[in-house]
GROMACS .gro file of C-alpha atoms in nm:
model
  218
    1THR     CA    1 -12.875   9.139   8.718
    2LYS     CA    2 -12.661   8.930   8.911
    3GLU     CA    3 -12.882   8.826   9.147
    4THR     CA    4 -13.123   8.712   8.845
    5MET     CA    5 -12.852   8.523   8.673
    6LEU     CA    6 -12.765   8.353   9.029
    7ILE     CA    7 -13.137   8.218   9.044
    8LEU     CA    8 -13.172   8.107   8.655
    9LEU     CA    9 -12.837   7.936   8.697
   10TRP     CA   10 -12.953   7.760   9.001
   11PHE     CA   11 -13.266   7.696   8.869
   12PHE     CA   12 -13.113   7.511   8.568
   13ILE     CA   13 -12.849   7.332   8.709
   14ALA     CA   14 -13.017   7.177   9.017
   15PRO     CA   15 -13.240   6.891   8.794
   16ILE     CA   16 -12.906   6.771   8.613
   17SER     CA   17 -12.820   6.491   8.896
   18ALA     CA   18 -13.177   6.359   8.912
   19SER     CA   19 -13.199   6.360   8.509
   20ILE     CA   20 -12.896   6.222   8.478
   21THR     CA   21 -12.924   5.922   8.710
   22LYS     CA   22 -13.112   5.580   8.732
   23ASP     CA   23 -13.492   5.625   8.829
   24ALA     CA   24 -13.548   5.916   8.658
   25PRO     CA   25 -13.721   6.170   8.737
   26HIS     CA   26 -13.609   6.118   9.122
   27THR     CA   27 -13.736   6.365   9.412
   28ASN     CA   28 -13.449   6.324   9.687
   29ARG     CA   29 -13.203   6.402   9.387
   30MET     CA   30 -13.428   6.710   9.354
   31PHE     CA   31 -13.332   6.871   9.667
   32ALA     CA   32 -13.092   7.150   9.531
   33ILE     CA   33 -13.425   7.293   9.383
   34PHE     CA   34 -13.671   7.341   9.663
   35PRO     CA   35 -13.532   7.718   9.778
   36ILE     CA   36 -13.526   7.800   9.444
   37LEU     CA   37 -13.963   7.748   9.398
   38PRO     CA   38 -14.058   7.943   9.712
   39LEU     CA   39 -13.792   8.243   9.615
   40VAL     CA   40 -13.936   8.261   9.274
   41THR     CA   41 -14.256   8.253   9.410
   42ALA     CA   42 -14.224   8.512   9.641
   43LEU     CA   43 -14.030   8.718   9.327
   44GLY     CA   44 -14.347   8.675   9.139
   45LEU     CA   45 -14.599   8.792   9.377
   46THR     CA   46 -14.417   9.111   9.459
   47LYS     CA   47 -14.422   9.179   9.068
   48PHE     CA   48 -14.769   9.097   9.046
   49ILE     CA   49 -14.828   9.375   9.370
   50ASP     CA   50 -14.639   9.623   9.167
   51MET     CA   51 -14.865   9.572   8.864
   52LEU     CA   52 -15.154   9.586   9.069
   53ASN     CA   53 -15.038   9.917   9.209
   54THR     CA   54 -14.984  10.056   8.846
   55TRP     CA   55 -15.356   9.908   8.751
   56PHE     CA   56 -15.551  10.037   9.019
   57LYS     CA   57 -15.374  10.358   9.135
   58ASN     CA   58 -15.694  10.526   9.262
   59LYS     CA   59 -15.913  10.210   9.278
   60LEU     CA   60 -15.800  10.023   9.652
   61LEU     CA   61 -16.123   9.848   9.662
   62TYR     CA   62 -16.011   9.677   9.354
   63LYS     CA   63 -15.678   9.602   9.464
   64ASN     CA   64 -15.772   9.492   9.814
   65SER     CA   65 -15.997   9.240   9.650
   66VAL     CA   66 -15.749   9.100   9.388
   67LEU     CA   67 -15.507   9.025   9.694
   68LEU     CA   68 -15.767   8.903   9.911
   69ILE     CA   69 -15.847   8.653   9.652
   70ILE     CA   70 -15.445   8.563   9.646
   71PHE     CA   71 -15.452   8.542  10.001
   72ALA     CA   72 -15.769   8.290  10.035
   73LEU     CA   73 -15.627   8.060   9.747
   74PHE     CA   74 -15.297   8.031   9.902
   75ILE     CA   75 -15.476   7.950  10.247
   76LEU     CA   76 -15.692   7.674  10.041
   77ASN     CA   77 -15.368   7.565   9.927
   78ILE     CA   78 -15.223   7.511  10.219
   79LEU     CA   79 -15.521   7.339  10.379
   80VAL     CA   80 -15.520   7.099  10.087
   81TYR     CA   81 -15.177   7.043  10.154
   82MET     CA   82 -15.215   6.907  10.508
   83ASP     CA   83 -15.520   6.710  10.421
   84ARG     CA   84 -15.340   6.531  10.148
   85TYR     CA   85 -14.987   6.488  10.345
   86TYR     CA   86 -15.133   6.418  10.686
   87VAL     CA   87 -15.429   6.255  10.627
   88HIS     CA   88 -15.434   6.047  10.274
   89PHE     CA   89 -15.043   6.033  10.209
   90PRO     CA   90 -15.000   5.796  10.564
   91ARG     CA   91 -15.301   5.597  10.452
   92ASN     CA   92 -15.230   5.569  10.053
   93GLU     CA   93 -14.841   5.567  10.058
   94ALA     CA   94 -14.778   5.341  10.318
   95ILE     CA   95 -14.670   5.053  10.120
   96SER     CA   96 -14.321   5.317  10.005
   97TRP     CA   97 -14.259   5.370  10.362
   98GLY     CA   98 -14.203   5.012  10.447
   99ASN     CA   99 -14.483   5.013  10.759
  100GLY     CA  100 -14.573   4.634  10.665
  101TYR     CA  101 -14.193   4.522  10.787
  102LYS     CA  102 -14.259   4.631  11.108
  103GLU     CA  103 -14.608   4.358  11.149
  104LEU     CA  104 -14.409   4.121  10.958
  105ILE     CA  105 -14.140   4.053  11.186
  106LYS     CA  106 -14.340   4.058  11.468
  107VAL     CA  107 -14.498   3.750  11.324
  108LEU     CA  108 -14.184   3.606  11.208
  109SER     CA  109 -14.023   3.639  11.551
  110LYS     CA  110 -14.322   3.415  11.719
  111ASP     CA  111 -14.219   3.102  11.918
  112LYS     CA  112 -14.397   2.897  11.711
  113ILE     CA  113 -14.241   3.035  11.384
  114GLY     CA  114 -13.943   3.159  11.451
  115THR     CA  115 -13.691   2.928  11.334
  116ARG     CA  116 -13.825   2.818  11.035
  117GLN     CA  117 -13.642   2.931  10.729
  118VAL     CA  118 -13.787   3.247  10.561
  119ILE     CA  119 -13.795   3.285  10.144
  120MET     CA  120 -13.917   3.623  10.028
  121THR     CA  121 -13.949   3.755   9.676
  122HIS     CA  122 -13.787   4.059   9.452
  123PRO     CA  123 -13.434   4.072   9.630
  124GLU     CA  124 -13.406   4.426   9.452
  125HIS     CA  125 -13.671   4.575   9.676
  126SER     CA  126 -13.413   4.559   9.958
  127HIS     CA  127 -13.668   4.397  10.237
  128TYR     CA  128 -13.359   4.295  10.462
  129ILE     CA  129 -13.297   4.631  10.547
  130PHE     CA  130 -13.613   4.648  10.730
  131LEU     CA  131 -13.564   4.306  10.880
  132LEU     CA  132 -13.264   4.421  11.029
  133PHE     CA  133 -13.390   4.753  11.170
  134TYR     CA  134 -13.719   4.643  11.338
  135GLY     CA  135 -13.543   4.289  11.426
  136MET     CA  136 -13.270   4.493  11.594
  137TYR     CA  137 -13.021   4.250  11.435
  138ASP     CA  138 -12.654   4.264  11.525
  139PRO     CA  139 -12.519   4.466  11.227
  140LEU     CA  140 -12.152   4.311  11.298
  141TYR     CA  141 -12.277   3.997  11.318
  142PHE     CA  142 -12.489   4.073  10.926
  143GLN     CA  143 -12.168   4.200  10.774
  144LYS     CA  144 -11.968   3.854  10.856
  145ASN     CA  145 -12.264   3.668  10.745
  146ALA     CA  146 -12.452   3.840  10.466
  147VAL     CA  147 -12.425   3.670  10.103
  148ARG     CA  148 -12.460   3.868   9.815
  149TYR     CA  149 -12.562   3.860   9.478
  150PRO     CA  150 -12.283   3.974   9.213
  151PRO     CA  151 -12.287   4.377   9.139
  152THR     CA  152 -12.609   4.488   8.856
  153ASP     CA  153 -12.547   4.630   8.574
  154ASP     CA  154 -12.607   4.947   8.756
  155GLY     CA  155 -12.399   4.854   9.019
  156PHE     CA  156 -12.632   4.759   9.290
  157VAL     CA  157 -12.508   4.459   9.514
  158HIS     CA  158 -12.835   4.290   9.653
  159VAL     CA  159 -12.821   4.034   9.959
  160LYS     CA  160 -12.918   3.718   9.855
  161SER     CA  161 -12.931   3.537  10.224
  162PHE     CA  162 -12.800   3.623  10.595
  163ASP     CA  163 -12.911   3.376  10.894
  164ARG     CA  164 -13.248   3.200  10.807
  165PHE     CA  165 -13.367   3.448  10.571
  166GLU     CA  166 -13.334   3.388  10.174
  167PHE     CA  167 -13.430   3.629   9.936
  168ARG     CA  168 -13.508   3.509   9.541
  169GLU     CA  169 -13.787   3.436   9.361
  170ILE     CA  170 -13.978   3.145   9.476
  171ASN     CA  171 -14.064   2.835   9.266
  172TRP     CA  172 -14.418   2.757   9.401
  173GLY     CA  173 -14.420   2.406   9.238
  174GLU     CA  174 -14.087   2.266   9.416
  175ASP     CA  175 -14.103   2.542   9.735
  176ILE     CA  176 -14.411   2.438   9.859
  177LYS     CA  177 -14.312   2.066   9.896
  178ILE     CA  178 -14.020   2.134  10.147
  179SER     CA  179 -14.178   2.156  10.496
  180ASN     CA  180 -14.073   2.389  10.798
  181ARG     CA  181 -14.029   2.683  10.559
  182LEU     CA  182 -14.219   3.052  10.544
  183LEU     CA  183 -14.271   3.174  10.190
  184ILE     CA  184 -14.342   3.521  10.156
  185ASP     CA  185 -14.484   3.690   9.842
  186ASN     CA  186 -14.765   3.931   9.726
  187PRO     CA  187 -15.068   3.753   9.753
  188SER     CA  188 -15.135   3.853   9.352
  189ASN     CA  189 -14.826   3.655   9.280
  190ILE     CA  190 -14.928   3.315   9.469
  191PRO     CA  191 -15.099   3.031   9.301
  192GLU     CA  192 -15.491   2.992   9.409
  193PHE     CA  193 -15.388   2.568   9.484
  194VAL     CA  194 -15.130   2.755   9.774
  195LYS     CA  195 -15.349   2.970   9.893
  196ASN     CA  196 -15.652   2.698   9.943
  197SER     CA  197 -15.382   2.412  10.060
  198PHE     CA  198 -15.153   2.592  10.286
  199PRO     CA  199 -15.212   2.815  10.649
  200SER     CA  200 -15.144   3.181  10.566
  201ARG     CA  201 -15.158   3.491  10.714
  202ASN     CA  202 -15.155   3.869  10.556
  203ILE     CA  203 -15.016   4.154  10.635
  204THR     CA  204 -15.196   4.443  10.562
  205LEU     CA  205 -15.157   4.817  10.565
  206PRO     CA  206 -15.361   5.127  10.666
  207ASN     CA  207 -15.531   5.130  10.372
  208GLY     CA  208 -15.644   4.761  10.382
  209GLU     CA  209 -15.412   4.672  10.109
  210VAL     CA  210 -15.210   4.312  10.181
  211MET     CA  211 -14.855   4.421  10.159
  212PHE     CA  212 -14.730   4.022  10.235
  213THR     CA  213 -14.889   3.705  10.224
  214ILE     CA  214 -14.723   3.420  10.439
  215ILE     CA  215 -14.735   3.123  10.356
  216GLU     CA  216 -14.633   2.805  10.625
  217THR     CA  217 -14.525   2.485  10.429
  218LYS     CA  218 -14.636   2.157  10.654
   0.00000   0.00000   0.00000
């Protein structure tokens, strides 16, 4: 039917944008397919109920038992979803939502260190977006003063620096020698001699994972 063809066409076209772009598979680019999934599920369920009516014409108890099992499985599925999304997801995936940046900007804004130069690794992670947001930085001032890297092969333009913030890889042997700096990186990337010799503080996520370690040079 025309309706069936529309659903099939929608189903097969929807994943194209997510499959041919960078970082595939990409969930956000799959939004177009989301309405189809419950629609197909509902169609399958109605077809299955029609089959039950054929199989158990005169056996109402059997049919109702199967429907009760299906209903119980749906309820179980919903409960598992609620548990994973509202209990485990906020803790286990906090790093992907930038939860640590709010605490980080609080530390960086303290009077004692609020004027020090800040160097953060991995400019491709776009740390500056969170720093601008939580620090309530003036967008117009940022646009006028931000220094950017040349475009990447994929067309991305990363921020190199703005104000007292610089985003680049840290040379621990050299950068640590320059006083009055804050060096920020994942703790696994920081040499042990730096951790043992310089003041540091951690930005910790709800699940106990350390997102950033801040090293204060002397």
